Short mmCIF file of C-alpha atoms in Angstrom, two decimals:
data_model
loop_
_atom_site.label_atom_id
_atom_site.label_comp_id
_atom_site.label_asym_id
_atom_site.label_seq_id
_atom_site.Cartn_x
_atom_site.Cartn_y
_atom_site.Cartn_z
CA MET A 749 25.16 -9.79 -10.65
CA GLY A 750 23.04 -12.91 -11.13
CA ARG A 751 19.48 -13.89 -10.45
CA GLY A 752 19.95 -13.61 -6.70
CA CYS A 753 20.69 -9.90 -6.89
CA LEU A 754 17.29 -8.94 -5.50
CA THR A 755 16.99 -11.58 -2.85
CA ARG A 756 20.03 -10.31 -0.98
CA VAL A 757 18.75 -6.79 -0.74
CA SER A 758 15.04 -7.25 -0.21
CA GLY A 759 14.29 -10.72 1.02
CA SER A 760 11.15 -11.96 -0.67
CA VAL A 761 9.61 -8.63 -1.56
CA VAL A 762 10.88 -7.48 -4.93
CA GLN A 763 10.55 -10.82 -6.72
CA PRO A 764 6.81 -11.07 -5.88
CA GLY A 765 6.25 -7.62 -7.35
CA GLY A 766 5.47 -8.80 -10.86
CA LEU A 767 8.84 -8.20 -12.55
CA THR A 768 8.00 -10.40 -15.49
CA SER A 769 10.03 -8.97 -18.38
CA LEU A 770 13.77 -9.21 -18.89
CA ARG A 771 14.01 -5.41 -19.02
CA GLU A 772 12.21 -5.08 -15.70
CA TRP A 773 14.46 -7.73 -14.21
CA HIS A 774 17.60 -5.85 -15.26
CA ALA A 775 16.09 -2.59 -14.01
CA ALA A 776 15.40 -4.22 -10.66
CA CYS A 777 18.97 -5.50 -10.53
CA ASP A 778 20.17 -1.97 -11.22
CA PHE A 779 17.97 -0.85 -8.33
CA SER A 780 19.57 -3.41 -6.02
CA ARG A 781 23.05 -2.26 -7.04
CA ARG A 782 22.18 1.37 -6.30
CA MET A 783 20.83 0.43 -2.90
CA ALA A 784 23.51 -2.12 -2.05
CA SER A 785 25.00 0.27 0.49
CA LEU A 786 21.87 -0.21 2.63
CA LYS A 787 21.87 -3.72 4.05
CA PHE A 788 20.04 -5.60 6.76
CA GLY A 789 21.32 -7.88 9.49
CA ASP A 790 22.40 -11.40 8.54
CA ASP A 791 20.48 -13.41 11.16
CA THR A 792 17.70 -15.15 9.22
CA ASP A 793 16.68 -17.67 11.90
CA PHE A 794 13.39 -15.89 12.61
CA GLN A 795 12.47 -15.62 8.95
CA LEU A 796 13.29 -19.26 8.20
CA GLU A 797 11.37 -20.59 11.20
CA LEU A 798 8.38 -18.40 10.44
CA ARG A 799 8.28 -19.57 6.84
CA ARG A 800 8.53 -23.18 7.99
CA ARG A 801 5.55 -22.80 10.32
CA VAL A 802 3.41 -21.05 7.73
CA ASP A 803 4.32 -23.55 5.02
CA GLU A 804 3.41 -26.34 7.43
CA TYR A 805 0.06 -24.67 8.10
CA PHE A 806 -0.86 -24.62 4.40
CA ARG A 807 0.37 -28.20 3.96
CA THR A 808 -1.62 -29.65 6.87
CA THR A 809 -4.83 -27.67 6.32
CA GLY A 810 -4.89 -27.98 2.54
CA ARG A 811 -5.70 -24.29 2.19
CA ARG A 812 -4.41 -22.42 -0.83
CA PRO A 813 -2.09 -19.46 -0.36
CA ARG A 814 -3.62 -17.97 -3.55
CA ASP A 815 -6.56 -18.64 -5.88
CA CYS A 816 -9.02 -18.59 -2.99
CA TRP A 817 -12.71 -18.65 -3.93
CA GLN A 818 -13.38 -15.90 -1.39
CA MET A 819 -11.29 -13.48 -3.46
CA TYR A 820 -13.17 -14.16 -6.67
CA LEU A 821 -16.49 -13.63 -4.89
CA LYS A 822 -15.23 -10.44 -3.25
CA THR A 823 -13.99 -9.17 -6.62
CA ALA A 824 -17.43 -9.66 -8.17
CA ILE A 825 -19.11 -7.84 -5.26
CA LEU A 826 -16.74 -4.85 -5.26
CA VAL A 827 -16.79 -4.40 -9.04
CA ALA A 828 -20.60 -4.63 -9.00
CA VAL A 829 -20.83 -1.99 -6.26
CA TYR A 830 -18.41 0.27 -8.16
CA ALA A 831 -20.27 -0.10 -11.45
CA GLY A 832 -23.69 0.17 -9.83
CA SER A 833 -22.92 3.30 -7.82
CA TYR A 834 -21.31 4.91 -10.88
CA GLY A 835 -24.27 4.06 -13.10
CA LEU A 836 -26.81 5.38 -10.62
CA LEU A 837 -24.76 8.53 -10.00
CA VAL A 838 -24.34 9.40 -13.67
CA PHE A 839 -27.58 8.12 -15.19
CA GLY A 840 -30.04 7.88 -12.31
CA ALA A 841 -29.50 10.65 -9.76
CA ARG A 842 -31.61 13.77 -10.29
CA THR A 843 -31.08 15.67 -7.03
CA TRP A 844 -28.08 16.43 -4.84
CA TRP A 845 -29.41 14.31 -1.99
CA GLN A 846 -29.53 11.33 -4.34
CA ALA A 847 -26.12 12.03 -5.87
CA LEU A 848 -24.16 12.74 -2.67
CA PRO A 849 -24.50 9.29 -1.02
CA LEU A 850 -23.83 7.63 -4.39
CA ALA A 851 -20.61 9.66 -4.80
CA ILE A 852 -19.52 8.65 -1.30
CA LEU A 853 -20.33 4.99 -2.05
CA LEU A 854 -18.41 5.24 -5.33
CA GLY A 855 -15.38 6.59 -3.47
CA LEU A 856 -15.54 3.78 -0.93
CA ALA A 857 -15.94 1.17 -3.68
CA ALA A 858 -12.87 2.57 -5.46
CA ALA A 859 -10.89 2.31 -2.21
CA GLY A 860 -12.21 -1.24 -1.76
CA ILE A 861 -10.94 -2.19 -5.21
CA GLY A 862 -7.56 -0.72 -4.30
CA PHE A 863 -7.37 -2.45 -0.92
CA ASN A 864 -8.54 -5.84 -2.11
CA ILE A 865 -8.32 -6.59 -5.82
CA GLN A 866 -5.50 -4.38 -7.05
CA HIS A 867 -3.36 -4.84 -3.98
CA ASP A 868 -3.39 -8.64 -4.05
CA GLY A 869 -2.91 -8.66 -7.82
CA GLY A 870 0.01 -6.23 -7.65
CA HIS A 871 1.75 -8.43 -5.07
CA GLN A 872 1.05 -11.62 -7.08
CA ALA A 873 -1.03 -12.78 -4.11
CA TYR A 874 -4.32 -13.06 -5.98
CA SER A 875 -3.54 -16.09 -8.12
CA SER A 876 -0.79 -18.47 -9.16
CA SER A 877 -1.46 -17.39 -12.73
CA PRO A 878 0.66 -14.37 -13.79
CA TRP A 879 -1.94 -13.06 -16.27
CA ILE A 880 -4.70 -13.11 -13.64
CA ASN A 881 -2.46 -11.19 -11.23
CA LYS A 882 -1.65 -8.71 -13.99
CA LEU A 883 -5.33 -8.23 -14.79
CA MET A 884 -6.25 -7.73 -11.15
CA ALA A 885 -3.36 -5.29 -10.65
CA MET A 886 -4.63 -3.28 -13.61
CA THR A 887 -7.86 -2.52 -11.77
CA LEU A 888 -5.80 0.34 -10.34
CA GLU A 889 -6.09 1.98 -13.76
CA LEU A 890 -9.86 1.83 -13.30
CA ILE A 891 -9.65 4.05 -10.22
CA GLY A 892 -7.13 6.50 -11.66
CA GLY A 893 -3.71 5.08 -10.83
CA SER A 894 -0.93 3.25 -12.64
CA SER A 895 -0.19 -0.35 -11.75
CA TYR A 896 3.32 0.04 -13.20
CA LEU A 897 4.23 3.06 -11.08
CA TRP A 898 2.53 1.58 -8.01
CA ARG A 899 4.62 -1.55 -8.31
CA TRP A 900 7.83 0.48 -8.08
CA LYS A 901 6.59 2.91 -5.45
CA HIS A 902 4.92 0.41 -3.16
CA VAL A 903 6.12 -3.12 -3.88
CA VAL A 904 9.77 -2.20 -4.42
CA PHE A 905 10.56 0.99 -2.51
CA HIS A 906 8.08 0.70 0.37
CA HIS A 907 8.09 -3.03 1.02
CA THR A 908 11.85 -3.32 0.78
CA TYR A 909 12.72 -0.37 3.01
CA VAL A 910 9.62 0.22 5.09
CA ASN A 911 9.87 3.28 7.39
CA ILE A 912 13.46 4.06 6.44
CA THR A 913 13.64 7.79 5.76
CA GLY A 914 14.98 8.60 2.31
CA HIS A 915 14.30 5.10 0.99
CA ASP A 916 10.63 4.37 1.69
CA THR A 917 8.76 6.64 -0.73
CA ASP A 918 5.38 5.95 0.92
CA ILE A 919 6.35 7.97 4.01
CA ASP A 920 7.53 10.98 2.01
CA LEU A 921 4.86 13.68 1.70
CA GLY A 922 7.43 16.35 0.87
CA MET A 923 7.10 19.61 2.73
CA LEU A 924 3.44 18.91 3.41
CA ALA A 925 4.10 16.85 6.54
CA ARG A 926 6.76 15.36 8.78
CA LEU A 927 6.04 11.68 9.32
CA THR A 928 9.38 10.46 10.70
CA PRO A 929 11.84 11.77 13.29
CA HIS A 930 14.50 11.99 10.57
CA GLN A 931 12.66 14.33 8.22
CA ARG A 932 13.08 18.08 8.27
CA ARG A 933 10.61 19.92 10.48
CA LEU A 934 9.02 23.14 9.21
CA ALA A 935 7.21 25.63 11.42
CA PHE A 936 3.73 24.88 10.08
CA HIS A 937 4.12 21.18 10.86
CA ARG A 938 3.09 22.20 14.34
CA TRP A 939 -0.51 21.96 13.13
CA GLN A 940 -0.17 18.91 10.90
CA HIS A 941 -2.20 16.76 13.26
CA LEU A 942 -5.13 19.04 12.41
CA TYR A 943 -4.74 20.06 8.78
CA LEU A 944 -3.47 16.79 7.31
CA TRP A 945 -6.68 14.75 7.56
CA PRO A 946 -8.69 16.47 4.80
CA LEU A 947 -5.53 16.81 2.71
CA TYR A 948 -5.27 13.02 2.59
CA GLY A 949 -8.23 13.14 0.23
CA VAL A 950 -6.65 15.81 -1.96
CA LEU A 951 -3.54 13.64 -2.25
CA ALA A 952 -5.56 11.00 -4.12
CA ILE A 953 -6.90 13.54 -6.62
CA LYS A 954 -3.39 14.93 -7.07
CA TRP A 955 -2.11 11.39 -7.58
CA GLN A 956 -4.73 10.69 -10.26
CA LEU A 957 -4.33 13.93 -12.21
CA VAL A 958 -0.77 15.14 -11.58
CA ASP A 959 1.66 12.88 -9.74
CA ASP A 960 1.67 9.89 -12.10
CA PHE A 961 2.42 12.15 -15.08
CA ARG A 962 5.17 13.93 -13.17
CA LYS A 963 6.78 10.62 -12.21
CA LEU A 964 6.60 9.46 -15.81
CA ILE A 965 8.30 12.62 -17.08
CA SER A 966 10.96 12.88 -14.34
CA GLY A 967 11.76 9.17 -14.05
CA ARG A 968 11.75 9.54 -10.28
CA ILE A 969 9.42 8.52 -7.47
CA SER A 970 10.13 10.92 -4.63
CA ASN A 971 13.95 10.87 -4.56
CA GLN A 972 14.27 7.39 -6.09
CA PRO A 973 14.99 6.86 -9.81
CA PHE A 974 13.06 4.11 -11.58
CA PRO A 975 12.84 2.83 -15.19
CA ARG A 976 10.13 4.68 -17.12
CA PRO A 977 7.49 2.42 -18.66
CA ARG A 978 8.06 1.45 -22.27
CA GLY A 979 6.29 -0.72 -24.81
CA TRP A 980 3.24 -2.47 -23.44
CA ASP A 981 3.65 -0.86 -20.01
CA LEU A 982 3.49 2.60 -21.58
CA VAL A 983 0.43 1.61 -23.60
CA VAL A 984 -1.31 0.42 -20.43
CA PHE A 985 -0.38 3.65 -18.66
CA ALA A 986 -1.75 5.87 -21.43
CA ALA A 987 -4.85 3.76 -22.02
CA GLY A 988 -5.55 3.55 -18.30
CA LYS A 989 -5.39 7.31 -17.84
CA ALA A 990 -7.58 7.85 -20.92
CA ILE A 991 -10.19 5.39 -19.66
CA PHE A 992 -10.22 6.90 -16.18
CA LEU A 993 -10.55 10.47 -17.46
CA THR A 994 -13.39 9.34 -19.73
CA ILE A 995 -15.17 7.63 -16.83
CA ALA A 996 -14.55 10.49 -14.39
CA PHE A 997 -15.26 13.46 -16.66
CA GLY A 998 -16.11 12.57 -20.26
CA ILE A 999 -19.22 10.43 -19.85
CA PRO A 1000 -20.73 12.41 -16.93
CA ALA A 1001 -20.21 15.69 -18.82
CA MET A 1002 -22.50 14.40 -21.57
CA PHE A 1003 -25.41 14.35 -19.13
CA HIS A 1004 -24.61 16.99 -16.48
CA PRO A 1005 -23.08 20.49 -16.29
CA PHE A 1006 -19.31 20.28 -15.96
CA GLY A 1007 -19.31 22.11 -12.63
CA ILE A 1008 -21.58 19.41 -11.18
CA VAL A 1009 -19.29 16.73 -12.61
CA LEU A 1010 -16.25 18.33 -10.97
CA PHE A 1011 -18.01 18.61 -7.62
CA PHE A 1012 -19.06 14.99 -7.38
CA TYR A 1013 -15.71 13.80 -8.76
CA GLY A 1014 -14.18 15.76 -5.89
CA VAL A 1015 -16.48 14.11 -3.36
CA ALA A 1016 -15.67 10.60 -4.59
CA GLY A 1017 -11.95 11.42 -4.84
CA LEU A 1018 -11.79 12.83 -1.32
CA VAL A 1019 -13.47 9.74 0.11
CA THR A 1020 -11.12 7.42 -1.79
CA GLY A 1021 -8.03 9.38 -0.76
CA ILE A 1022 -8.90 9.59 2.90
CA ALA A 1023 -9.68 5.87 3.07
CA LEU A 1024 -6.49 4.80 1.28
CA SER A 1025 -4.23 7.18 3.18
CA VAL A 1026 -5.57 6.58 6.67
CA VAL A 1027 -5.40 2.78 6.42
CA PHE A 1028 -1.75 3.05 5.43
CA GLN A 1029 -0.92 5.58 8.13
CA VAL A 1030 -2.38 3.60 11.03
CA ALA A 1031 -0.19 0.65 10.03
CA HIS A 1032 3.13 2.51 9.80
CA CYS A 1033 3.05 6.11 11.01
CA VAL A 1034 2.09 5.50 14.62
CA GLU A 1035 3.78 5.60 18.00
CA GLU A 1036 4.39 1.86 18.15
CA ALA A 1037 6.27 1.58 14.84
CA ASP A 1038 10.05 1.89 14.53
CA PHE A 1039 11.77 4.35 12.17
CA PRO A 1040 15.33 3.01 12.10
CA VAL A 1041 18.27 4.62 10.33
CA PRO A 1042 21.31 2.83 8.89
CA ARG A 1043 24.52 2.98 10.86
CA SER A 1044 26.69 5.81 9.55
CA ASP A 1045 29.84 3.68 9.45
CA THR A 1046 28.47 0.53 7.78
CA GLY A 1047 25.23 1.65 6.11
CA ARG A 1048 23.57 -1.35 7.73
CA ILE A 1049 20.23 -1.67 9.50
CA ASP A 1050 20.78 -3.53 12.77
CA HIS A 1051 17.91 -5.99 12.37
CA ALA A 1052 17.50 -8.69 9.75
CA TRP A 1053 14.99 -7.94 7.02
CA ALA A 1054 12.10 -9.96 8.49
CA VAL A 1055 12.61 -8.52 11.98
CA HIS A 1056 12.70 -5.05 10.45
CA GLN A 1057 9.36 -5.70 8.73
CA ALA A 1058 7.71 -6.79 11.97
CA GLU A 1059 8.97 -3.92 14.11
CA THR A 1060 8.19 -1.13 11.64
CA THR A 1061 4.59 -2.28 11.17
CA VAL A 1062 1.51 -2.39 13.39
CA ASP A 1063 -1.68 -4.44 13.08
CA PHE A 1064 -5.10 -3.09 14.03
CA ALA A 1065 -8.64 -4.40 14.58
CA ARG A 1066 -7.60 -8.02 14.11
CA ASP A 1067 -10.83 -9.30 15.67
CA SER A 1068 -13.11 -7.38 13.33
CA ARG A 1069 -14.25 -9.44 10.35
CA MET A 1070 -15.89 -6.39 8.83
CA VAL A 1071 -12.70 -4.31 8.92
CA THR A 1072 -10.72 -7.24 7.53
CA TRP A 1073 -13.15 -7.66 4.63
CA LEU A 1074 -13.33 -3.96 3.80
CA VAL A 1075 -9.59 -3.15 3.89
CA GLY A 1076 -8.39 -6.32 2.20
CA GLY A 1077 -6.67 -7.74 5.26
CA LEU A 1078 -4.42 -4.70 5.56
CA ASN A 1079 -5.30 -4.54 9.24
CA PHE A 1080 -2.98 -7.59 9.36
CA GLN A 1081 -0.15 -5.43 8.09
CA ILE A 1082 2.65 -7.40 9.78
CA GLU A 1083 1.50 -10.59 8.10
CA HIS A 1084 1.23 -8.79 4.79
CA HIS A 1085 4.78 -7.45 4.96
CA LEU A 1086 6.20 -10.82 5.90
CA PHE A 1087 4.13 -12.77 3.35
CA PRO A 1088 3.23 -10.37 0.53
CA ARG A 1089 2.54 -13.22 -1.92
CA VAL A 1090 -0.05 -14.87 0.32
CA GLY A 1091 -3.65 -13.91 -0.40
CA HIS A 1092 -5.06 -11.63 2.27
CA VAL A 1093 -7.98 -13.94 3.09
CA ASN A 1094 -5.39 -16.15 4.84
CA TYR A 1095 -3.98 -13.43 7.09
CA PRO A 1096 -6.31 -13.96 10.09
CA ALA A 1097 -5.31 -17.62 10.28
CA ILE A 1098 -1.56 -17.19 9.91
CA SER A 1099 -1.50 -14.17 12.24
CA ARG A 1100 -1.54 -16.52 15.23
CA LEU A 1101 1.57 -18.25 13.90
CA VAL A 1102 3.29 -14.93 13.25
CA GLU A 1103 2.52 -13.58 16.71
CA GLU A 1104 3.64 -16.81 18.36
CA THR A 1105 6.90 -16.91 16.40
CA CYS A 1106 7.61 -13.27 17.24
CA ARG A 1107 7.09 -14.06 20.91
CA ASP A 1108 9.40 -17.10 20.71
CA PHE A 1109 12.19 -14.98 19.19
CA GLY A 1110 11.67 -11.96 21.45
CA ILE A 1111 10.48 -9.73 18.59
CA ARG A 1112 7.89 -7.06 19.27
CA TYR A 1113 4.48 -7.74 17.73
CA ALA A 1114 2.48 -4.52 17.98
CA GLN A 1115 -1.23 -4.16 17.41
CA HIS A 1116 -4.13 -1.81 18.12
CA ARG A 1117 -7.28 -3.48 19.35
CA SER A 1118 -9.47 -1.27 17.14
CA PHE A 1119 -9.24 0.97 14.12
CA ARG A 1120 -10.14 3.91 16.33
CA ALA A 1121 -7.15 3.18 18.57
CA GLY A 1122 -4.92 3.18 15.50
CA LEU A 1123 -6.33 6.54 14.40
CA ALA A 1124 -5.68 7.98 17.86
CA SER A 1125 -2.08 6.75 17.76
CA HIS A 1126 -1.57 8.28 14.33
CA PHE A 1127 -3.01 11.59 15.58
CA ARG A 1128 -0.60 11.60 18.53
CA TRP A 1129 2.31 10.70 16.26
CA LEU A 1130 1.53 13.58 13.88
CA ARG A 1131 1.35 15.97 16.81
CA ARG A 1132 4.63 14.68 18.22
CA MET A 1133 6.41 14.94 14.86
CA GLY A 1134 5.14 18.49 14.43
CA MET A 1135 6.45 19.71 17.77
CA SER A 1136 9.79 21.43 18.18
CA PRO A 1137 12.61 18.97 18.94
#
């Protein structure tokens, strides 16, 4: 299988994921072979026309798809807020009423780094320079994750097979919840629309302290095998975890009782987890999103890849500049899934082209007018998925 092995399976998603080494390229080709039984429709007219219109937009306006000055400024602001809130929390706060808002701000800043800096870097949407993208992607290590594992879990498995049960690892919470009509329902899922919200925060702490190590040992993300990191990737994984554990526990424990350290780590972790989880859920696990299954006889998804991306994804709060800034343009989720290598500061502008092209081709373009409306839809979806069939 040659260089085009990924393009056939995943459109433009896997190649932008940062597969820079020969070993990673062969591993990705192995992935495409394993998943070759799951194919998308062959009609690419929508995708080609959409790309033409967006390419024309960048050509006529002179705007850059990547290396936008707004991203470098935003990076400086978010890193400064993260470092400042951490410094004040560890070295400045003397009372709980001083420490609590700083821990909350630290959690929000960590989520902001994930939404904005790491996310664009991991998708190679931050810069045209591979080393800058790599550096920005590695800010995930700063907030407790692994840029290597995230690339496989999110860029490869989620972006390629969004909302397809058994293939999209981002919609698999195990027995904890039922997010799709094709997952097994357990009796206690009846209350998932109530109990799941605080658990979103716990998922981030579990991800930081347990899940990444379990994935590394098992060589699997959910039910999907992936190549374990080796060489430099393994060094980055180990060093990243060591740095995070030192920042989260080691340094604070030198100045405060360990119980206090654990409490405020928990506060910051819960805030980060809830923010990261909820933004994802309101874009995919809502009433307006599709959850297609392959045909049993052919193993094929009816729609072409680009159509599938549009109809399994929902935008929200497109008119809010504040929401767009805070969540790294992920409220323009349709645009992100169709153009993952375009910097998110361009999403508001190209969203008009995407919506217009969807309308011209008779493809549903779903959106919630506000973030609150998206939350309400996610709540109703959880309740519906928890009910008896």
